[in-house]
PDB file of C-alpha atoms in Angstrom:
ATOM      1  CA  ALA A  64      29.536-117.621-194.821  1.00 77.00           C
ATOM      2  CA  GLN A  65      33.285-117.753-194.957  1.00 83.00           C
ATOM      3  CA  SER A  66      35.341-119.244-192.131  1.00 90.00           C
ATOM      4  CA  VAL A  67      38.957-119.961-191.275  1.00 95.00           C
ATOM      5  CA  THR A  68      40.180-122.757-189.044  1.00 96.00           C
ATOM      6  CA  GLN A  69      43.585-122.925-187.444  1.00 97.00           C
ATOM      7  CA  PRO A  70      43.582-126.319-185.720  1.00 97.00           C
ATOM      8  CA  ASP A  71      46.689-125.744-183.618  1.00 96.00           C
ATOM      9  CA  ILE A  72      46.240-123.317-180.755  1.00 96.00           C
ATOM     10  CA  HIS A  73      49.835-123.576-179.618  1.00 97.00           C
ATOM     11  CA  ILE A  74      52.971-124.968-181.276  1.00 97.00           C
ATOM     12  CA  THR A  75      56.419-125.292-179.746  1.00 97.00           C
ATOM     13  CA  VAL A  76      59.523-125.810-181.876  1.00 97.00           C
ATOM     14  CA  SER A  77      63.245-125.633-181.259  1.00 97.00           C
ATOM     15  CA  GLU A  78      65.279-122.898-182.859  1.00 97.00           C
ATOM     16  CA  GLY A  79      66.561-124.072-186.233  1.00 97.00           C
ATOM     17  CA  ALA A  80      63.773-126.598-186.690  1.00 97.00           C
ATOM     18  CA  SER A  81      61.267-126.403-189.515  1.00 97.00           C
ATOM     19  CA  LEU A  82      57.771-125.075-188.983  1.00 97.00           C
ATOM     20  CA  GLU A  83      54.372-125.641-190.520  1.00 98.00           C
ATOM     21  CA  LEU A  84      51.242-123.841-189.321  1.00 98.00           C
ATOM     22  CA  ARG A  85      47.969-125.167-190.622  1.00 98.00           C
ATOM     23  CA  CYS A  86      45.093-123.151-192.022  1.00 97.00           C
ATOM     24  CA  ASN A  87      41.857-124.376-193.585  1.00 96.00           C
ATOM     25  CA  TYR A  88      39.299-122.056-195.087  1.00 94.00           C
ATOM     26  CA  SER A  89      35.718-122.217-196.223  1.00 90.00           C
ATOM     27  CA  TYR A  90      34.698-119.762-198.913  1.00 84.00           C
ATOM     28  CA  GLY A  91      32.325-120.080-201.837  1.00 74.00           C
ATOM     29  CA  ALA A  92      34.283-118.123-204.412  1.00 76.00           C
ATOM     30  CA  THR A  93      37.933-117.596-205.271  1.00 76.00           C
ATOM     31  CA  PRO A  94      39.652-117.026-201.945  1.00 84.00           C
ATOM     32  CA  TYR A  95      42.080-114.251-201.266  1.00 89.00           C
ATOM     33  CA  LEU A  96      44.211-115.518-198.397  1.00 93.00           C
ATOM     34  CA  PHE A  97      46.599-113.920-195.953  1.00 95.00           C
ATOM     35  CA  TRP A  98      48.930-114.714-193.101  1.00 98.00           C
ATOM     36  CA  TYR A  99      49.550-112.066-190.465  1.00 98.00           C
ATOM     37  CA  VAL A 100      51.856-112.169-187.450  1.00 97.00           C
ATOM     38  CA  GLN A 101      51.300-110.418-184.125  1.00 96.00           C
ATOM     39  CA  SER A 102      54.141-110.016-181.646  1.00 91.00           C
ATOM     40  CA  PRO A 103      53.274-109.302-178.005  1.00 84.00           C
ATOM     41  CA  GLY A 104      51.823-105.834-177.631  1.00 79.00           C
ATOM     42  CA  GLN A 105      52.123-105.186-181.353  1.00 83.00           C
ATOM     43  CA  GLY A 106      49.800-104.794-184.273  1.00 89.00           C
ATOM     44  CA  LEU A 107      49.300-107.220-187.137  1.00 94.00           C
ATOM     45  CA  GLN A 108      52.060-107.461-189.695  1.00 95.00           C
ATOM     46  CA  LEU A 109      51.409-108.976-193.113  1.00 95.00           C
ATOM     47  CA  LEU A 110      53.621-111.985-193.820  1.00 97.00           C
ATOM     48  CA  LEU A 111      52.293-112.977-197.215  1.00 96.00           C
ATOM     49  CA  LYS A 112      49.193-113.177-199.379  1.00 94.00           C
ATOM     50  CA  TYR A 113      47.666-115.275-202.128  1.00 92.00           C
ATOM     51  CA  PHE A 114      45.406-113.758-204.755  1.00 87.00           C
ATOM     52  CA  SER A 115      45.989-115.922-207.831  1.00 83.00           C
ATOM     53  CA  GLY A 116      48.698-117.537-209.921  1.00 85.00           C
ATOM     54  CA  ASP A 117      51.529-119.557-208.438  1.00 88.00           C
ATOM     55  CA  THR A 118      50.162-121.538-205.517  1.00 90.00           C
ATOM     56  CA  LEU A 119      53.439-121.285-203.596  1.00 96.00           C
ATOM     57  CA  VAL A 120      53.881-117.763-202.333  1.00 96.00           C
ATOM     58  CA  GLN A 121      56.897-116.243-200.664  1.00 97.00           C
ATOM     59  CA  GLY A 122      56.670-113.754-197.867  1.00 96.00           C
ATOM     60  CA  ILE A 123      58.824-111.753-195.537  1.00 95.00           C
ATOM     61  CA  LYS A 124      61.171-113.187-192.910  1.00 94.00           C
ATOM     62  CA  GLY A 125      61.723-116.389-194.899  1.00 96.00           C
ATOM     63  CA  PHE A 126      58.119-117.588-194.696  1.00 97.00           C
ATOM     64  CA  GLU A 127      56.222-119.263-197.509  1.00 98.00           C
ATOM     65  CA  ALA A 128      52.726-120.665-197.886  1.00 98.00           C
ATOM     66  CA  GLU A 129      51.109-123.073-200.292  1.00 96.00           C
ATOM     67  CA  PHE A 130      47.539-122.747-201.516  1.00 94.00           C
ATOM     68  CA  LYS A 131      45.843-126.099-202.103  1.00 93.00           C
ATOM     69  CA  ARG A 132      42.358-125.656-203.485  1.00 91.00           C
ATOM     70  CA  SER A 133      41.541-129.376-203.298  1.00 91.00           C
ATOM     71  CA  GLN A 134      42.243-129.368-199.563  1.00 93.00           C
ATOM     72  CA  SER A 135      40.967-125.836-198.872  1.00 93.00           C
ATOM     73  CA  SER A 136      44.255-125.175-197.146  1.00 95.00           C
ATOM     74  CA  PHE A 137      46.818-122.420-196.981  1.00 96.00           C
ATOM     75  CA  ASN A 138      49.578-123.686-194.700  1.00 98.00           C
ATOM     76  CA  LEU A 139      52.453-121.496-193.607  1.00 98.00           C
ATOM     77  CA  ARG A 140      55.988-122.888-193.573  1.00 98.00           C
ATOM     78  CA  LYS A 141      59.497-121.883-192.639  1.00 98.00           C
ATOM     79  CA  PRO A 142      62.519-124.162-193.083  1.00 97.00           C
ATOM     80  CA  SER A 143      64.460-122.898-190.055  1.00 97.00           C
ATOM     81  CA  VAL A 144      62.831-121.034-187.192  1.00 97.00           C
ATOM     82  CA  HIS A 145      64.564-118.192-185.365  1.00 96.00           C
ATOM     83  CA  TRP A 146      63.897-117.181-181.761  1.00 95.00           C
ATOM     84  CA  SER A 147      62.469-113.893-183.032  1.00 95.00           C
ATOM     85  CA  ASP A 148      59.676-115.803-184.810  1.00 96.00           C
ATOM     86  CA  ALA A 149      57.945-116.424-181.492  1.00 96.00           C
ATOM     87  CA  ALA A 150      54.579-114.706-181.901  1.00 97.00           C
ATOM     88  CA  GLU A 151      50.957-115.378-182.732  1.00 97.00           C
ATOM     89  CA  TYR A 152      50.098-116.169-186.326  1.00 98.00           C
ATOM     90  CA  PHE A 153      46.749-115.525-187.957  1.00 98.00           C
ATOM     91  CA  CYS A 154      45.382-116.867-191.211  1.00 97.00           C
ATOM     92  CA  ALA A 155      42.653-114.808-192.872  1.00 95.00           C
ATOM     93  CA  VAL A 156      40.378-114.804-195.906  1.00 92.00           C
ATOM     94  CA  VAL A 157      38.845-111.679-197.374  1.00 87.00           C
ATOM     95  CA  ARG A 158      35.181-111.630-198.249  1.00 80.00           C
ATOM     96  CA  ILE A 159      34.327-109.462-201.227  1.00 75.00           C
ATOM     97  CA  SER A 160      30.613-108.750-201.107  1.00 70.00           C
ATOM     98  CA  SER A 161      30.235-106.083-203.769  1.00 71.00           C
ATOM     99  CA  GLY A 162      32.279-103.374-205.426  1.00 72.00           C
ATOM    100  CA  SER A 163      34.735-102.095-202.888  1.00 73.00           C
ATOM    101  CA  ALA A 164      33.212-103.871-199.894  1.00 75.00           C
ATOM    102  CA  ARG A 165      35.721-106.071-198.112  1.00 81.00           C
ATOM    103  CA  GLN A 166      36.043-107.774-194.762  1.00 86.00           C
ATOM    104  CA  LEU A 167      38.666-110.091-193.354  1.00 90.00           C
ATOM    105  CA  THR A 168      37.675-113.216-191.492  1.00 93.00           C
ATOM    106  CA  PHE A 169      40.438-114.442-189.217  1.00 96.00           C
ATOM    107  CA  GLY A 170      41.249-117.786-187.748  1.00 96.00           C
ATOM    108  CA  SER A 171      41.644-118.077-183.998  1.00 96.00           C
ATOM    109  CA  GLY A 172      45.416-117.883-184.247  1.00 97.00           C
ATOM    110  CA  THR A 173      48.362-120.173-183.484  1.00 98.00           C
ATOM    111  CA  GLN A 174      50.749-119.185-180.728  1.00 97.00           C
ATOM    112  CA  LEU A 175      54.330-120.145-181.606  1.00 97.00           C
ATOM    113  CA  THR A 176      56.906-120.739-178.899  1.00 97.00           C
ATOM    114  CA  VAL A 177      60.550-121.173-179.914  1.00 97.00           C
ATOM    115  CA  LEU A 178      62.885-123.064-177.603  1.00 96.00           C
ATOM    116  CA  PRO A 179      66.601-122.191-177.540  1.00 91.00           C
TER     117      PRO A 179
ATOM    118  CA  ASP B 263      55.735 -99.486-189.725  1.00 83.00           C
ATOM    119  CA  SER B 264      52.582-100.037-191.788  1.00 85.00           C
ATOM    120  CA  GLY B 265      51.853 -96.358-192.317  1.00 91.00           C
ATOM    121  CA  VAL B 266      48.536 -96.631-190.475  1.00 96.00           C
ATOM    122  CA  THR B 267      48.404 -94.564-187.297  1.00 96.00           C
ATOM    123  CA  GLN B 268      46.044 -94.930-184.373  1.00 97.00           C
ATOM    124  CA  THR B 269      45.518 -92.777-181.320  1.00 97.00           C
ATOM    125  CA  PRO B 270      45.503 -93.135-178.421  1.00 97.00           C
ATOM    126  CA  LYS B 271      47.586 -96.240-177.747  1.00 96.00           C
ATOM    127  CA  HIS B 272      45.899 -96.889-174.443  1.00 96.00           C
ATOM    128  CA  LEU B 273      42.602 -95.774-173.020  1.00 97.00           C
ATOM    129  CA  ILE B 274      41.259 -96.463-169.561  1.00 98.00           C
ATOM    130  CA  THR B 275      37.724 -95.441-168.754  1.00 97.00           C
ATOM    131  CA  ALA B 276      34.726 -96.372-166.643  1.00 97.00           C
ATOM    132  CA  THR B 277      31.538 -98.212-167.465  1.00 97.00           C
ATOM    133  CA  GLY B 278      28.870 -96.045-169.015  1.00 97.00           C
ATOM    134  CA  GLN B 279      31.354 -93.648-170.564  1.00 98.00           C
ATOM    135  CA  ARG B 280      31.943 -92.774-174.212  1.00 98.00           C
ATOM    136  CA  VAL B 281      35.280 -92.794-176.024  1.00 98.00           C
ATOM    137  CA  THR B 282      36.557 -91.976-179.505  1.00 98.00           C
ATOM    138  CA  LEU B 283      39.322 -93.867-181.255  1.00 98.00           C
ATOM    139  CA  ARG B 284      41.085 -92.259-184.176  1.00 98.00           C
ATOM    140  CA  CYS B 285      42.748 -93.742-187.241  1.00 98.00           C
ATOM    141  CA  SER B 286      44.717 -92.252-190.104  1.00 98.00           C
ATOM    142  CA  PRO B 287      45.098 -94.531-193.137  1.00 95.00           C
ATOM    143  CA  ARG B 288      48.148 -95.004-195.307  1.00 94.00           C
ATOM    144  CA  SER B 289      48.670 -92.329-197.899  1.00 91.00           C
ATOM    145  CA  GLY B 290      46.558 -93.147-200.948  1.00 87.00           C
ATOM    146  CA  ASP B 291      44.314 -95.702-199.240  1.00 91.00           C
ATOM    147  CA  LEU B 292      40.609 -94.970-199.549  1.00 91.00           C
ATOM    148  CA  SER B 293      39.257 -97.701-197.292  1.00 92.00           C
ATOM    149  CA  VAL B 294      39.409 -97.873-193.529  1.00 95.00           C
ATOM    150  CA  TYR B 295      38.415-100.913-191.510  1.00 95.00           C
ATOM    151  CA  TRP B 296      37.864-101.405-187.802  1.00 97.00           C
ATOM    152  CA  TYR B 297      38.470-104.692-186.000  1.00 97.00           C
ATOM    153  CA  GLN B 298      38.101-105.748-182.388  1.00 97.00           C
ATOM    154  CA  GLN B 299      40.425-108.275-180.765  1.00 96.00           C
ATOM    155  CA  SER B 300      39.357-109.826-177.483  1.00 94.00           C
ATOM    156  CA  LEU B 301      40.323-113.002-175.680  1.00 89.00           C
ATOM    157  CA  ASP B 302      36.900-114.604-175.998  1.00 89.00           C
ATOM    158  CA  GLN B 303      35.910-113.440-179.494  1.00 90.00           C
ATOM    159  CA  GLY B 304      39.283-113.292-181.249  1.00 93.00           C
ATOM    160  CA  LEU B 305      39.694-110.874-184.147  1.00 95.00           C
ATOM    161  CA  GLN B 306      36.352-109.649-185.430  1.00 95.00           C
ATOM    162  CA  PHE B 307      35.507-107.286-188.255  1.00 94.00           C
ATOM    163  CA  LEU B 308      33.399-104.328-187.182  1.00 96.00           C
ATOM    164  CA  ILE B 309      32.939-101.969-190.106  1.00 95.00           C
ATOM    165  CA  GLN B 310      34.459-100.647-193.334  1.00 93.00           C
ATOM    166  CA  TYR B 311      34.349 -97.177-194.838  1.00 93.00           C
ATOM    167  CA  TYR B 312      35.346 -96.388-198.390  1.00 91.00           C
ATOM    168  CA  ASN B 313      35.919 -92.789-199.400  1.00 91.00           C
ATOM    169  CA  GLY B 314      33.593 -91.513-196.714  1.00 93.00           C
ATOM    170  CA  GLU B 315      30.791 -94.026-197.156  1.00 93.00           C
ATOM    171  CA  GLU B 316      29.975 -97.146-195.184  1.00 93.00           C
ATOM    172  CA  ARG B 317      30.693-100.208-197.315  1.00 90.00           C
ATOM    173  CA  ALA B 318      30.521-103.286-195.122  1.00 89.00           C
ATOM    174  CA  LYS B 319      29.284-104.008-191.645  1.00 91.00           C
ATOM    175  CA  GLY B 320      30.198-106.854-189.351  1.00 91.00           C
ATOM    176  CA  ASN B 321      29.410-107.637-185.753  1.00 85.00           C
ATOM    177  CA  ILE B 322      29.283-104.050-184.615  1.00 94.00           C
ATOM    178  CA  LEU B 323      27.112-103.225-181.627  1.00 95.00           C
ATOM    179  CA  GLU B 324      24.499-100.500-181.866  1.00 96.00           C
ATOM    180  CA  ARG B 325      26.388 -98.635-179.131  1.00 97.00           C
ATOM    181  CA  PHE B 326      29.315 -98.353-181.519  1.00 97.00           C
ATOM    182  CA  SER B 327      29.483 -96.070-184.528  1.00 97.00           C
ATOM    183  CA  ALA B 328      32.109 -94.928-186.967  1.00 97.00           C
ATOM    184  CA  GLN B 329      32.666 -92.358-189.645  1.00 97.00           C
ATOM    185  CA  GLN B 330      35.250 -91.429-192.224  1.00 97.00           C
ATOM    186  CA  PHE B 331      36.009 -87.791-192.833  1.00 97.00           C
ATOM    187  CA  PRO B 332      36.852 -85.977-196.097  1.00 96.00           C
ATOM    188  CA  ASP B 333      40.575 -86.221-195.293  1.00 95.00           C
ATOM    189  CA  LEU B 334      39.983 -90.013-195.019  1.00 95.00           C
ATOM    190  CA  HIS B 335      40.802 -90.362-191.368  1.00 97.00           C
ATOM    191  CA  SER B 336      38.266 -92.335-189.384  1.00 98.00           C
ATOM    192  CA  GLU B 337      36.882 -92.353-185.878  1.00 98.00           C
ATOM    193  CA  LEU B 338      35.268 -95.184-183.976  1.00 98.00           C
ATOM    194  CA  ASN B 339      32.899 -94.040-181.246  1.00 98.00           C
ATOM    195  CA  LEU B 340      32.072 -96.398-178.401  1.00 98.00           C
ATOM    196  CA  SER B 341      29.326 -95.374-176.006  1.00 97.00           C
ATOM    197  CA  SER B 342      27.651 -96.722-172.866  1.00 97.00           C
ATOM    198  CA  LEU B 343      30.764 -98.761-172.330  1.00 97.00           C
ATOM    199  CA  GLU B 344      30.580-102.116-170.599  1.00 97.00           C
ATOM    200  CA  LEU B 345      33.285-104.256-169.035  1.00 96.00           C
ATOM    201  CA  GLY B 346      33.060-106.612-172.006  1.00 95.00           C
ATOM    202  CA  ASP B 347      34.087-103.854-174.401  1.00 97.00           C
ATOM    203  CA  SER B 348      37.630-104.034-173.056  1.00 97.00           C
ATOM    204  CA  ALA B 349      39.687-105.122-176.045  1.00 97.00           C
ATOM    205  CA  LEU B 350      42.302-104.155-178.563  1.00 96.00           C
ATOM    206  CA  TYR B 351      40.796-102.148-181.411  1.00 97.00           C
ATOM    207  CA  PHE B 352      42.618-102.194-184.710  1.00 97.00           C
ATOM    208  CA  CYS B 353      42.259 -99.968-187.685  1.00 97.00           C
ATOM    209  CA  ALA B 354      43.389-101.132-191.098  1.00 96.00           C
ATOM    210  CA  SER B 355      43.487 -99.469-194.495  1.00 94.00           C
ATOM    211  CA  SER B 356      43.623-100.552-198.104  1.00 91.00           C
ATOM    212  CA  VAL B 357      43.137 -99.185-201.576  1.00 82.00           C
ATOM    213  CA  ALA B 358      39.982-101.297-202.161  1.00 68.00           C
ATOM    214  CA  GLY B 359      39.408 -99.516-205.440  1.00 58.00           C
ATOM    215  CA  ARG B 360      39.269-102.448-207.808  1.00 55.00           C
ATOM    216  CA  PRO B 361      35.742-103.923-207.873  1.00 56.00           C
ATOM    217  CA  GLY B 362      35.848-107.614-207.080  1.00 56.00           C
ATOM    218  CA  GLY B 363      39.600-107.642-206.764  1.00 60.00           C
ATOM    219  CA  GLY B 364      41.715-108.652-203.837  1.00 65.00           C
ATOM    220  CA  ASP B 365      43.651-106.039-201.980  1.00 81.00           C
ATOM    221  CA  THR B 366      45.759-105.978-198.882  1.00 89.00           C
ATOM    222  CA  GLN B 367      44.771-104.516-195.540  1.00 92.00           C
ATOM    223  CA  TYR B 368      47.558-102.929-193.532  1.00 93.00           C
ATOM    224  CA  PHE B 369      47.016-102.672-189.814  1.00 95.00           C
ATOM    225  CA  GLY B 370      47.786 -99.973-187.321  1.00 96.00           C
ATOM    226  CA  PRO B 371      49.304-100.667-183.891  1.00 95.00           C
ATOM    227  CA  GLY B 372      45.909-100.696-182.184  1.00 96.00           C
ATOM    228  CA  THR B 373      44.256 -98.945-179.268  1.00 97.00           C
ATOM    229  CA  ARG B 374      43.966-100.921-176.072  1.00 96.00           C
ATOM    230  CA  LEU B 375      40.724-100.044-174.314  1.00 97.00           C
ATOM    231  CA  THR B 376      40.250-100.948-170.682  1.00 97.00           C
ATOM    232  CA  VAL B 377      36.823-100.418-169.158  1.00 97.00           C
ATOM    233  CA  LEU B 378      36.785-100.468-165.348  1.00 96.00           C
TER     234      LEU B 378
END
C-alpha cells in the first residue's frame, strides 16, 4: 500500500528565510506526487505536481519541489518565505488502481509558522 | 477559486441524524472524490465516482454513501451520525479520463460538519 511521510509536524521560519519541507513516499509503481497548501478555514490549493520528466518542478507562489527517486523523496522548497505562506502543507501521492480509478494518499501535514 | 463548489459550508446536527453534502465538480471533470479531514485521522480518501459509477473506495463507513448524478454533481450521505463524524468533508474533481495516467484533483472549500 502507498504511504506518505512528512517528518516535520511544525516548522517555524523567519520571513525572508529559505524553506524546505520534507516528504517521503512509498509506492510500488511510478509515483504521481503533489503538494497542496491549506490556509486556516480554507480548502486545499494545489501548489505543484510531478508526473514525469524534469525532476525539478515549479509551482505557484514561488515554490518548487524536487523528485528524487533514489531517496523516495519529494521535498518542497522556497528561497524566501513571505508572511502569507503561513499555512499547513500536505504532500500526496495518487494511487492508480485501474482505468480511471484514483485516490490520493496524504501525509499528515506540516504546519508552517512565519515570524516577522 | 478551484471551480469546485460545495454546499453547505457549515452543518450542525445531532447524533443519530442524517445529512447530505453536495458537490459540483469543475466544468468538464468527470470524476468526483470525497475526503474526510479530522484531527485524529488526518486527510482520508472516502470514495470516487467517475461518470456516474463508483470507481474507488477508501475508508468509508457503511453508514456513509455517495452517488453521482447524470449532471455529474455528487452527494455524500451520512447517516446515524456519531460525535466522531465531526470533521471537514472535502470534495475534489478531476478529468481522470486517461487510463493509467496521472491527473490533478482540484478541491472544493469543504463542508464543516459538527455533530452535537
